[in-house]
Amino acid sequence: MIPFVIGAMMLQMQAPQRPAPVPFRVGEVFEYGGKWSLFSVGGITMKVAGIDTVRGVPSWHFTLAMQVNIAVYHQHTELASWTGVDDFTSRRFVHIVDDRHDDFTIFPDSGFYRNVNDTTRHKTPHDALDDLAFIYFLRTIPLKAGGHYTYDRYYRDEHNPVIIDVVGRELVDMPDGTRSPCWILHPIVDEPHGMFDRDHDARIWMTDDGRRIPVKIRSSYPIAGAITLKLRAVTMPFTHAG
């Protein structure tokens, strides 16, 4: 009896931990339209592109592509994130703006990250999250009315903490014509001129259901005014019955 119990305990200790459930899967695509005042500013496509292996770690591969067109101003931005399936920690982050290409390799176990264009090591948290991964991370956390959440997980350690305040709830129109109750979140990242800088009074509307979809994002700029991104199309991966 005792050897059997010991053997069972050893098997439990050796069994790999299953990753925590998340509200997204490979193949999910969100498409947003952008508005600045009365003008269209282009669109954003955000996607769960796959699960890759980064330095031996199975990792979610998230992508975001954004096209901005305002009068004579044009900008193309691409983000790509590789974030651990089991620990939800970033290990690579690519940020492309027009001709500028930054490719950050993140070593959370060693506490540093570096850009492929620069050999300098920069401090990072041991559970680091990049810009794009943070959006998906927000979809996994429990929320409550009046909640105030602080995270020291942004990969650029000097800009921590990231603050998320739950400021209300609201019914929001969905692309399929239905209306969904949404949490209204106020994200704050201490990054001058960033979309979630404290001065920009940003808001994210996220569905209060099992999907946790970011339906709308708004950020206000002192001179340019408010820029709003609104969900216009959703693609969910096919689920087999049974």
PDB file of C-alpha atoms in Angstrom:
ATOM      1  CA  MET A   1       0.000   0.000   0.000  1.00  0.00           C
ATOM      2  CA  ILE A   2       2.721   2.479   0.972  1.00  0.00           C
ATOM      3  CA  PRO A   3       4.776   1.933  -2.225  1.00  0.00           C
ATOM      4  CA  PHE A   4       1.584   2.439  -4.269  1.00  0.00           C
ATOM      5  CA  VAL A   5       0.850   5.745  -2.502  1.00  0.00           C
ATOM      6  CA  ILE A   6       4.447   6.915  -2.931  1.00  0.00           C
ATOM      7  CA  GLY A   7       4.358   5.959  -6.606  1.00  0.00           C
ATOM      8  CA  ALA A   8       1.117   7.865  -7.120  1.00  0.00           C
ATOM      9  CA  MET A   9       2.586  10.929  -5.416  1.00  0.00           C
ATOM     10  CA  MET A  10       5.671  10.775  -7.645  1.00  0.00           C
ATOM     11  CA  LEU A  11       3.508  10.549 -10.756  1.00  0.00           C
ATOM     12  CA  GLN A  12       1.565  13.625  -9.621  1.00  0.00           C
ATOM     13  CA  MET A  13       4.804  15.517  -9.025  1.00  0.00           C
ATOM     14  CA  GLN A  14       6.162  14.567 -12.449  1.00  0.00           C
ATOM     15  CA  ALA A  15       2.963  15.320 -14.380  1.00  0.00           C
ATOM     16  CA  PRO A  16       3.275  18.603 -16.320  1.00  0.00           C
ATOM     17  CA  GLN A  17       0.982  21.406 -15.234  1.00  0.00           C
ATOM     18  CA  ARG A  18      -1.832  22.153 -17.661  1.00  0.00           C
ATOM     19  CA  PRO A  19      -1.995  25.769 -18.828  1.00  0.00           C
ATOM     20  CA  ALA A  20      -4.765  27.905 -17.386  1.00  0.00           C
ATOM     21  CA  PRO A  21      -7.807  28.161 -19.696  1.00  0.00           C
ATOM     22  CA  VAL A  22      -7.913  31.242 -21.912  1.00  0.00           C
ATOM     23  CA  PRO A  23     -10.816  32.793 -23.877  1.00  0.00           C
ATOM     24  CA  PHE A  24      -9.023  32.664 -27.247  1.00  0.00           C
ATOM     25  CA  ARG A  25      -7.792  30.018 -29.663  1.00  0.00           C
ATOM     26  CA  VAL A  26      -5.679  29.785 -32.799  1.00  0.00           C
ATOM     27  CA  GLY A  27      -7.599  31.238 -35.729  1.00  0.00           C
ATOM     28  CA  GLU A  28      -9.397  34.008 -33.837  1.00  0.00           C
ATOM     29  CA  VAL A  29      -9.349  37.305 -35.783  1.00  0.00           C
ATOM     30  CA  PHE A  30     -10.640  40.750 -34.772  1.00  0.00           C
ATOM     31  CA  GLU A  31     -10.936  43.575 -37.306  1.00  0.00           C
ATOM     32  CA  TYR A  32     -11.345  47.189 -36.178  1.00  0.00           C
ATOM     33  CA  GLY A  33     -12.202  50.386 -37.985  1.00  0.00           C
ATOM     34  CA  GLY A  34     -10.662  53.634 -36.786  1.00  0.00           C
ATOM     35  CA  LYS A  35     -12.186  57.102 -36.432  1.00  0.00           C
ATOM     36  CA  TRP A  36     -10.591  60.458 -35.631  1.00  0.00           C
ATOM     37  CA  SER A  37     -13.290  63.079 -35.254  1.00  0.00           C
ATOM     38  CA  LEU A  38     -15.366  62.558 -38.432  1.00  0.00           C
ATOM     39  CA  PHE A  39     -12.529  61.030 -40.438  1.00  0.00           C
ATOM     40  CA  SER A  40     -11.621  57.386 -41.024  1.00  0.00           C
ATOM     41  CA  VAL A  41      -8.068  56.633 -39.917  1.00  0.00           C
ATOM     42  CA  GLY A  42      -7.669  53.151 -41.382  1.00  0.00           C
ATOM     43  CA  GLY A  43      -8.015  49.845 -39.614  1.00  0.00           C
ATOM     44  CA  ILE A  44      -6.503  47.207 -37.356  1.00  0.00           C
ATOM     45  CA  THR A  45      -6.432  43.426 -37.659  1.00  0.00           C
ATOM     46  CA  MET A  46      -5.549  41.446 -34.526  1.00  0.00           C
ATOM     47  CA  LYS A  47      -5.040  37.706 -34.761  1.00  0.00           C
ATOM     48  CA  VAL A  48      -4.092  34.562 -32.828  1.00  0.00           C
ATOM     49  CA  ALA A  49      -1.850  33.317 -35.606  1.00  0.00           C
ATOM     50  CA  GLY A  50      -0.659  30.019 -34.124  1.00  0.00           C
ATOM     51  CA  ILE A  51       1.407  28.264 -31.492  1.00  0.00           C
ATOM     52  CA  ASP A  52       5.143  28.268 -32.212  1.00  0.00           C
ATOM     53  CA  THR A  53       8.178  27.110 -30.277  1.00  0.00           C
ATOM     54  CA  VAL A  54      10.557  29.788 -28.959  1.00  0.00           C
ATOM     55  CA  ARG A  55      13.773  28.511 -27.367  1.00  0.00           C
ATOM     56  CA  GLY A  56      12.019  25.219 -26.650  1.00  0.00           C
ATOM     57  CA  VAL A  57       8.895  26.831 -25.131  1.00  0.00           C
ATOM     58  CA  PRO A  58       5.453  26.435 -26.804  1.00  0.00           C
ATOM     59  CA  SER A  59       4.285  30.009 -27.330  1.00  0.00           C
ATOM     60  CA  TRP A  60       1.174  31.788 -28.525  1.00  0.00           C
ATOM     61  CA  HIS A  61       1.883  33.781 -31.687  1.00  0.00           C
ATOM     62  CA  PHE A  62      -0.184  36.982 -31.677  1.00  0.00           C
ATOM     63  CA  THR A  63      -0.136  39.539 -34.514  1.00  0.00           C
ATOM     64  CA  LEU A  64      -1.512  43.025 -35.068  1.00  0.00           C
ATOM     65  CA  ALA A  65      -1.423  45.071 -38.270  1.00  0.00           C
ATOM     66  CA  MET A  66      -2.503  48.718 -38.335  1.00  0.00           C
ATOM     67  CA  GLN A  67      -2.859  51.132 -41.229  1.00  0.00           C
ATOM     68  CA  VAL A  68      -3.327  54.843 -40.442  1.00  0.00           C
ATOM     69  CA  ASN A  69      -4.382  57.309 -43.141  1.00  0.00           C
ATOM     70  CA  ILE A  70      -5.217  60.859 -42.071  1.00  0.00           C
ATOM     71  CA  ALA A  71      -5.073  63.494 -44.816  1.00  0.00           C
ATOM     72  CA  VAL A  72      -1.405  63.521 -45.936  1.00  0.00           C
ATOM     73  CA  TYR A  73      -0.228  61.371 -42.995  1.00  0.00           C
ATOM     74  CA  HIS A  74       0.193  57.645 -43.569  1.00  0.00           C
ATOM     75  CA  GLN A  75       1.685  55.009 -41.268  1.00  0.00           C
ATOM     76  CA  HIS A  76       1.870  51.225 -41.311  1.00  0.00           C
ATOM     77  CA  THR A  77       2.489  49.362 -38.054  1.00  0.00           C
ATOM     78  CA  GLU A  78       2.939  45.662 -37.363  1.00  0.00           C
ATOM     79  CA  LEU A  79       3.287  43.932 -34.002  1.00  0.00           C
ATOM     80  CA  ALA A  80       4.064  40.283 -33.339  1.00  0.00           C
ATOM     81  CA  SER A  81       4.320  38.594 -29.952  1.00  0.00           C
ATOM     82  CA  TRP A  82       5.425  35.137 -28.856  1.00  0.00           C
ATOM     83  CA  THR A  83       4.118  34.444 -25.354  1.00  0.00           C
ATOM     84  CA  GLY A  84       4.386  31.169 -23.420  1.00  0.00           C
ATOM     85  CA  VAL A  85       1.326  28.907 -23.487  1.00  0.00           C
ATOM     86  CA  ASP A  86       1.995  27.548 -19.995  1.00  0.00           C
ATOM     87  CA  ASP A  87       3.337  30.632 -18.182  1.00  0.00           C
ATOM     88  CA  PHE A  88       1.959  33.466 -20.376  1.00  0.00           C
ATOM     89  CA  THR A  89       5.327  35.228 -20.384  1.00  0.00           C
ATOM     90  CA  SER A  90       6.736  37.015 -23.448  1.00  0.00           C
ATOM     91  CA  ARG A  91       9.898  35.734 -25.115  1.00  0.00           C
ATOM     92  CA  ARG A  92       9.958  37.694 -28.369  1.00  0.00           C
ATOM     93  CA  PHE A  93       8.317  40.898 -29.564  1.00  0.00           C
ATOM     94  CA  VAL A  94       8.563  42.465 -33.028  1.00  0.00           C
ATOM     95  CA  HIS A  95       7.537  46.096 -33.591  1.00  0.00           C
ATOM     96  CA  ILE A  96       7.587  47.517 -37.123  1.00  0.00           C
ATOM     97  CA  VAL A  97       6.634  51.104 -37.936  1.00  0.00           C
ATOM     98  CA  ASP A  98       7.082  51.897 -41.637  1.00  0.00           C
ATOM     99  CA  ASP A  99      10.825  51.363 -42.266  1.00  0.00           C
ATOM    100  CA  ARG A 100      11.818  50.939 -38.609  1.00  0.00           C
ATOM    101  CA  HIS A 101      12.100  47.307 -37.533  1.00  0.00           C
ATOM    102  CA  ASP A 102      12.664  46.398 -33.872  1.00  0.00           C
ATOM    103  CA  ASP A 103      12.983  42.744 -32.870  1.00  0.00           C
ATOM    104  CA  PHE A 104      13.181  42.261 -29.102  1.00  0.00           C
ATOM    105  CA  THR A 105      14.383  38.987 -27.637  1.00  0.00           C
ATOM    106  CA  ILE A 106      13.127  38.673 -24.066  1.00  0.00           C
ATOM    107  CA  PHE A 107      14.887  36.438 -21.540  1.00  0.00           C
ATOM    108  CA  PRO A 108      12.505  36.482 -18.535  1.00  0.00           C
ATOM    109  CA  ASP A 109      14.455  33.833 -16.586  1.00  0.00           C
ATOM    110  CA  SER A 110      17.603  35.955 -16.843  1.00  0.00           C
ATOM    111  CA  GLY A 111      15.785  39.251 -16.285  1.00  0.00           C
ATOM    112  CA  PHE A 112      16.794  41.114 -19.441  1.00  0.00           C
ATOM    113  CA  TYR A 113      15.781  41.844 -23.034  1.00  0.00           C
ATOM    114  CA  ARG A 114      17.666  43.229 -26.013  1.00  0.00           C
ATOM    115  CA  ASN A 115      16.938  44.493 -29.491  1.00  0.00           C
ATOM    116  CA  VAL A 116      18.446  42.689 -32.461  1.00  0.00           C
ATOM    117  CA  ASN A 117      19.709  46.123 -33.557  1.00  0.00           C
ATOM    118  CA  ASP A 118      21.448  46.738 -30.199  1.00  0.00           C
ATOM    119  CA  THR A 119      23.620  44.523 -27.986  1.00  0.00           C
ATOM    120  CA  THR A 120      22.704  46.462 -24.826  1.00  0.00           C
ATOM    121  CA  ARG A 121      20.855  44.452 -22.202  1.00  0.00           C
ATOM    122  CA  HIS A 122      17.811  46.068 -20.596  1.00  0.00           C
ATOM    123  CA  LYS A 123      16.145  44.979 -17.369  1.00  0.00           C
ATOM    124  CA  THR A 124      12.863  43.073 -17.651  1.00  0.00           C
ATOM    125  CA  PRO A 125      10.552  41.359 -15.114  1.00  0.00           C
ATOM    126  CA  HIS A 126      10.675  37.572 -14.741  1.00  0.00           C
ATOM    127  CA  ASP A 127       7.046  37.373 -15.916  1.00  0.00           C
ATOM    128  CA  ALA A 128       7.398  40.005 -18.664  1.00  0.00           C
ATOM    129  CA  LEU A 129       4.613  40.903 -21.083  1.00  0.00           C
ATOM    130  CA  ASP A 130       5.021  42.959 -24.256  1.00  0.00           C
ATOM    131  CA  ASP A 131       2.521  45.491 -25.626  1.00  0.00           C
ATOM    132  CA  LEU A 132       0.446  43.024 -27.649  1.00  0.00           C
ATOM    133  CA  ALA A 133       0.587  40.199 -25.111  1.00  0.00           C
ATOM    134  CA  PHE A 134      -0.787  42.566 -22.473  1.00  0.00           C
ATOM    135  CA  ILE A 135      -4.013  42.978 -24.461  1.00  0.00           C
ATOM    136  CA  TYR A 136      -4.531  39.215 -24.477  1.00  0.00           C
ATOM    137  CA  PHE A 137      -3.516  38.995 -20.813  1.00  0.00           C
ATOM    138  CA  LEU A 138      -6.276  41.468 -19.900  1.00  0.00           C
ATOM    139  CA  ARG A 139      -8.764  39.043 -21.424  1.00  0.00           C
ATOM    140  CA  THR A 140      -7.762  36.355 -18.900  1.00  0.00           C
ATOM    141  CA  ILE A 141      -8.017  38.234 -15.591  1.00  0.00           C
ATOM    142  CA  PRO A 142     -11.159  38.314 -13.414  1.00  0.00           C
ATOM    143  CA  LEU A 143     -12.756  41.754 -13.233  1.00  0.00           C
ATOM    144  CA  LYS A 144     -15.161  43.351 -10.797  1.00  0.00           C
ATOM    145  CA  ALA A 145     -16.929  46.693 -10.537  1.00  0.00           C
ATOM    146  CA  GLY A 146     -14.601  49.357  -9.139  1.00  0.00           C
ATOM    147  CA  GLY A 147     -11.597  47.047  -9.452  1.00  0.00           C
ATOM    148  CA  HIS A 148      -8.083  48.537  -9.338  1.00  0.00           C
ATOM    149  CA  TYR A 149      -5.310  46.283 -10.652  1.00  0.00           C
ATOM    150  CA  THR A 150      -1.568  46.918 -10.717  1.00  0.00           C
ATOM    151  CA  TYR A 151       0.927  44.822 -12.668  1.00  0.00           C
ATOM    152  CA  ASP A 152       4.722  45.081 -12.683  1.00  0.00           C
ATOM    153  CA  ARG A 153       4.929  42.913 -15.792  1.00  0.00           C
ATOM    154  CA  TYR A 154       5.581  45.307 -18.691  1.00  0.00           C
ATOM    155  CA  TYR A 155       8.751  44.122 -20.420  1.00  0.00           C
ATOM    156  CA  ARG A 156      10.214  47.647 -20.409  1.00  0.00           C
ATOM    157  CA  ASP A 157      10.700  47.620 -16.657  1.00  0.00           C
ATOM    158  CA  GLU A 158      11.251  51.372 -16.305  1.00  0.00           C
ATOM    159  CA  HIS A 159       7.618  51.971 -17.377  1.00  0.00           C
ATOM    160  CA  ASN A 160       6.039  49.756 -14.712  1.00  0.00           C
ATOM    161  CA  PRO A 161       3.557  49.486 -13.165  1.00  0.00           C
ATOM    162  CA  VAL A 162       0.694  49.012 -15.596  1.00  0.00           C
ATOM    163  CA  ILE A 163      -2.549  50.113 -13.935  1.00  0.00           C
ATOM    164  CA  ILE A 164      -6.021  48.893 -14.919  1.00  0.00           C
ATOM    165  CA  ASP A 165      -9.078  50.537 -13.369  1.00  0.00           C
ATOM    166  CA  VAL A 166     -12.609  49.227 -13.946  1.00  0.00           C
ATOM    167  CA  VAL A 167     -14.641  52.427 -14.320  1.00  0.00           C
ATOM    168  CA  GLY A 168     -18.045  51.042 -15.305  1.00  0.00           C
ATOM    169  CA  ARG A 169     -20.192  48.824 -17.517  1.00  0.00           C
ATOM    170  CA  GLU A 170     -22.074  49.600 -20.721  1.00  0.00           C
ATOM    171  CA  LEU A 171     -24.098  47.880 -23.438  1.00  0.00           C
ATOM    172  CA  VAL A 172     -22.138  48.035 -26.708  1.00  0.00           C
ATOM    173  CA  ASP A 173     -23.197  47.147 -30.262  1.00  0.00           C
ATOM    174  CA  MET A 174     -21.489  44.054 -31.695  1.00  0.00           C
ATOM    175  CA  PRO A 175     -20.701  43.449 -35.391  1.00  0.00           C
ATOM    176  CA  ASP A 176     -23.486  40.823 -35.647  1.00  0.00           C
ATOM    177  CA  GLY A 177     -26.144  43.353 -34.600  1.00  0.00           C
ATOM    178  CA  THR A 178     -26.479  42.148 -31.007  1.00  0.00           C
ATOM    179  CA  ARG A 179     -25.614  44.187 -27.921  1.00  0.00           C
ATOM    180  CA  SER A 180     -23.245  42.909 -25.273  1.00  0.00           C
ATOM    181  CA  PRO A 181     -22.599  44.142 -21.715  1.00  0.00           C
ATOM    182  CA  CYS A 182     -19.005  45.345 -21.500  1.00  0.00           C
ATOM    183  CA  TRP A 183     -16.580  46.309 -18.779  1.00  0.00           C
ATOM    184  CA  ILE A 184     -15.098  49.768 -19.307  1.00  0.00           C
ATOM    185  CA  LEU A 185     -11.395  49.674 -18.457  1.00  0.00           C
ATOM    186  CA  HIS A 186      -9.029  52.593 -17.939  1.00  0.00           C
ATOM    187  CA  PRO A 187      -5.478  51.372 -18.702  1.00  0.00           C
ATOM    188  CA  ILE A 188      -2.490  53.489 -17.665  1.00  0.00           C
ATOM    189  CA  VAL A 189       1.088  52.900 -18.813  1.00  0.00           C
ATOM    190  CA  ASP A 190       3.753  55.426 -17.806  1.00  0.00           C
ATOM    191  CA  GLU A 191       5.028  55.840 -21.351  1.00  0.00           C
ATOM    192  CA  PRO A 192       5.030  59.430 -22.704  1.00  0.00           C
ATOM    193  CA  HIS A 193       3.035  59.814 -25.954  1.00  0.00           C
ATOM    194  CA  GLY A 194       1.887  56.183 -25.790  1.00  0.00           C
ATOM    195  CA  MET A 195      -1.730  55.241 -26.456  1.00  0.00           C
ATOM    196  CA  PHE A 196      -2.292  54.430 -22.770  1.00  0.00           C
ATOM    197  CA  ASP A 197      -0.318  57.317 -21.305  1.00  0.00           C
ATOM    198  CA  ARG A 198      -2.076  58.809 -18.268  1.00  0.00           C
ATOM    199  CA  ASP A 199      -2.705  62.100 -20.098  1.00  0.00           C
ATOM    200  CA  HIS A 200      -4.596  60.351 -22.904  1.00  0.00           C
ATOM    201  CA  ASP A 201      -7.403  59.075 -20.642  1.00  0.00           C
ATOM    202  CA  ALA A 202      -7.747  55.843 -22.655  1.00  0.00           C
ATOM    203  CA  ARG A 203     -10.657  53.401 -22.394  1.00  0.00           C
ATOM    204  CA  ILE A 204     -11.114  49.780 -23.445  1.00  0.00           C
ATOM    205  CA  TRP A 205     -14.603  48.239 -23.679  1.00  0.00           C
ATOM    206  CA  MET A 206     -14.342  44.451 -23.119  1.00  0.00           C
ATOM    207  CA  THR A 207     -17.265  42.025 -23.212  1.00  0.00           C
ATOM    208  CA  ASP A 208     -18.343  40.644 -19.846  1.00  0.00           C
ATOM    209  CA  ASP A 209     -18.753  37.063 -21.048  1.00  0.00           C
ATOM    210  CA  GLY A 210     -16.657  33.997 -21.767  1.00  0.00           C
ATOM    211  CA  ARG A 211     -15.196  35.557 -24.937  1.00  0.00           C
ATOM    212  CA  ARG A 212     -13.773  38.697 -23.284  1.00  0.00           C
ATOM    213  CA  ILE A 213     -13.599  40.518 -26.618  1.00  0.00           C
ATOM    214  CA  PRO A 214     -12.105  44.039 -26.778  1.00  0.00           C
ATOM    215  CA  VAL A 215     -14.965  45.763 -28.602  1.00  0.00           C
ATOM    216  CA  LYS A 216     -13.801  49.374 -28.571  1.00  0.00           C
ATOM    217  CA  ILE A 217     -10.648  51.335 -27.711  1.00  0.00           C
ATOM    218  CA  ARG A 218     -10.517  55.113 -27.306  1.00  0.00           C
ATOM    219  CA  SER A 219      -7.564  57.386 -26.601  1.00  0.00           C
ATOM    220  CA  SER A 220      -7.634  61.186 -26.411  1.00  0.00           C
ATOM    221  CA  TYR A 221      -4.789  63.419 -27.603  1.00  0.00           C
ATOM    222  CA  PRO A 222      -4.496  67.082 -26.544  1.00  0.00           C
ATOM    223  CA  ILE A 223      -4.222  68.466 -30.090  1.00  0.00           C
ATOM    224  CA  ALA A 224      -5.514  65.710 -32.372  1.00  0.00           C
ATOM    225  CA  GLY A 225      -8.609  64.895 -30.297  1.00  0.00           C
ATOM    226  CA  ALA A 226     -10.026  61.444 -29.596  1.00  0.00           C
ATOM    227  CA  ILE A 227      -9.156  58.431 -31.726  1.00  0.00           C
ATOM    228  CA  THR A 228     -11.605  55.513 -31.495  1.00  0.00           C
ATOM    229  CA  LEU A 229     -11.142  51.951 -32.724  1.00  0.00           C
ATOM    230  CA  LYS A 230     -14.349  49.923 -32.999  1.00  0.00           C
ATOM    231  CA  LEU A 231     -14.767  46.219 -33.721  1.00  0.00           C
ATOM    232  CA  ARG A 232     -16.342  45.648 -37.126  1.00  0.00           C
ATOM    233  CA  ALA A 233     -15.731  41.921 -37.798  1.00  0.00           C
ATOM    234  CA  VAL A 234     -14.991  38.799 -35.768  1.00  0.00           C
ATOM    235  CA  THR A 235     -13.725  35.419 -36.962  1.00  0.00           C
ATOM    236  CA  MET A 236     -13.877  32.609 -34.429  1.00  0.00           C
ATOM    237  CA  PRO A 237     -12.146  29.242 -35.017  1.00  0.00           C
ATOM    238  CA  PHE A 238     -14.427  26.344 -35.902  1.00  0.00           C
ATOM    239  CA  THR A 239     -15.215  23.994 -33.036  1.00  0.00           C
ATOM    240  CA  HIS A 240     -15.967  20.319 -33.714  1.00  0.00           C
ATOM    241  CA  ALA A 241     -19.079  18.977 -32.008  1.00  0.00           C
ATOM    242  CA  GLY A 242     -18.591  16.302 -29.384  1.00  0.00           C
TER     243      GLY A 242
END
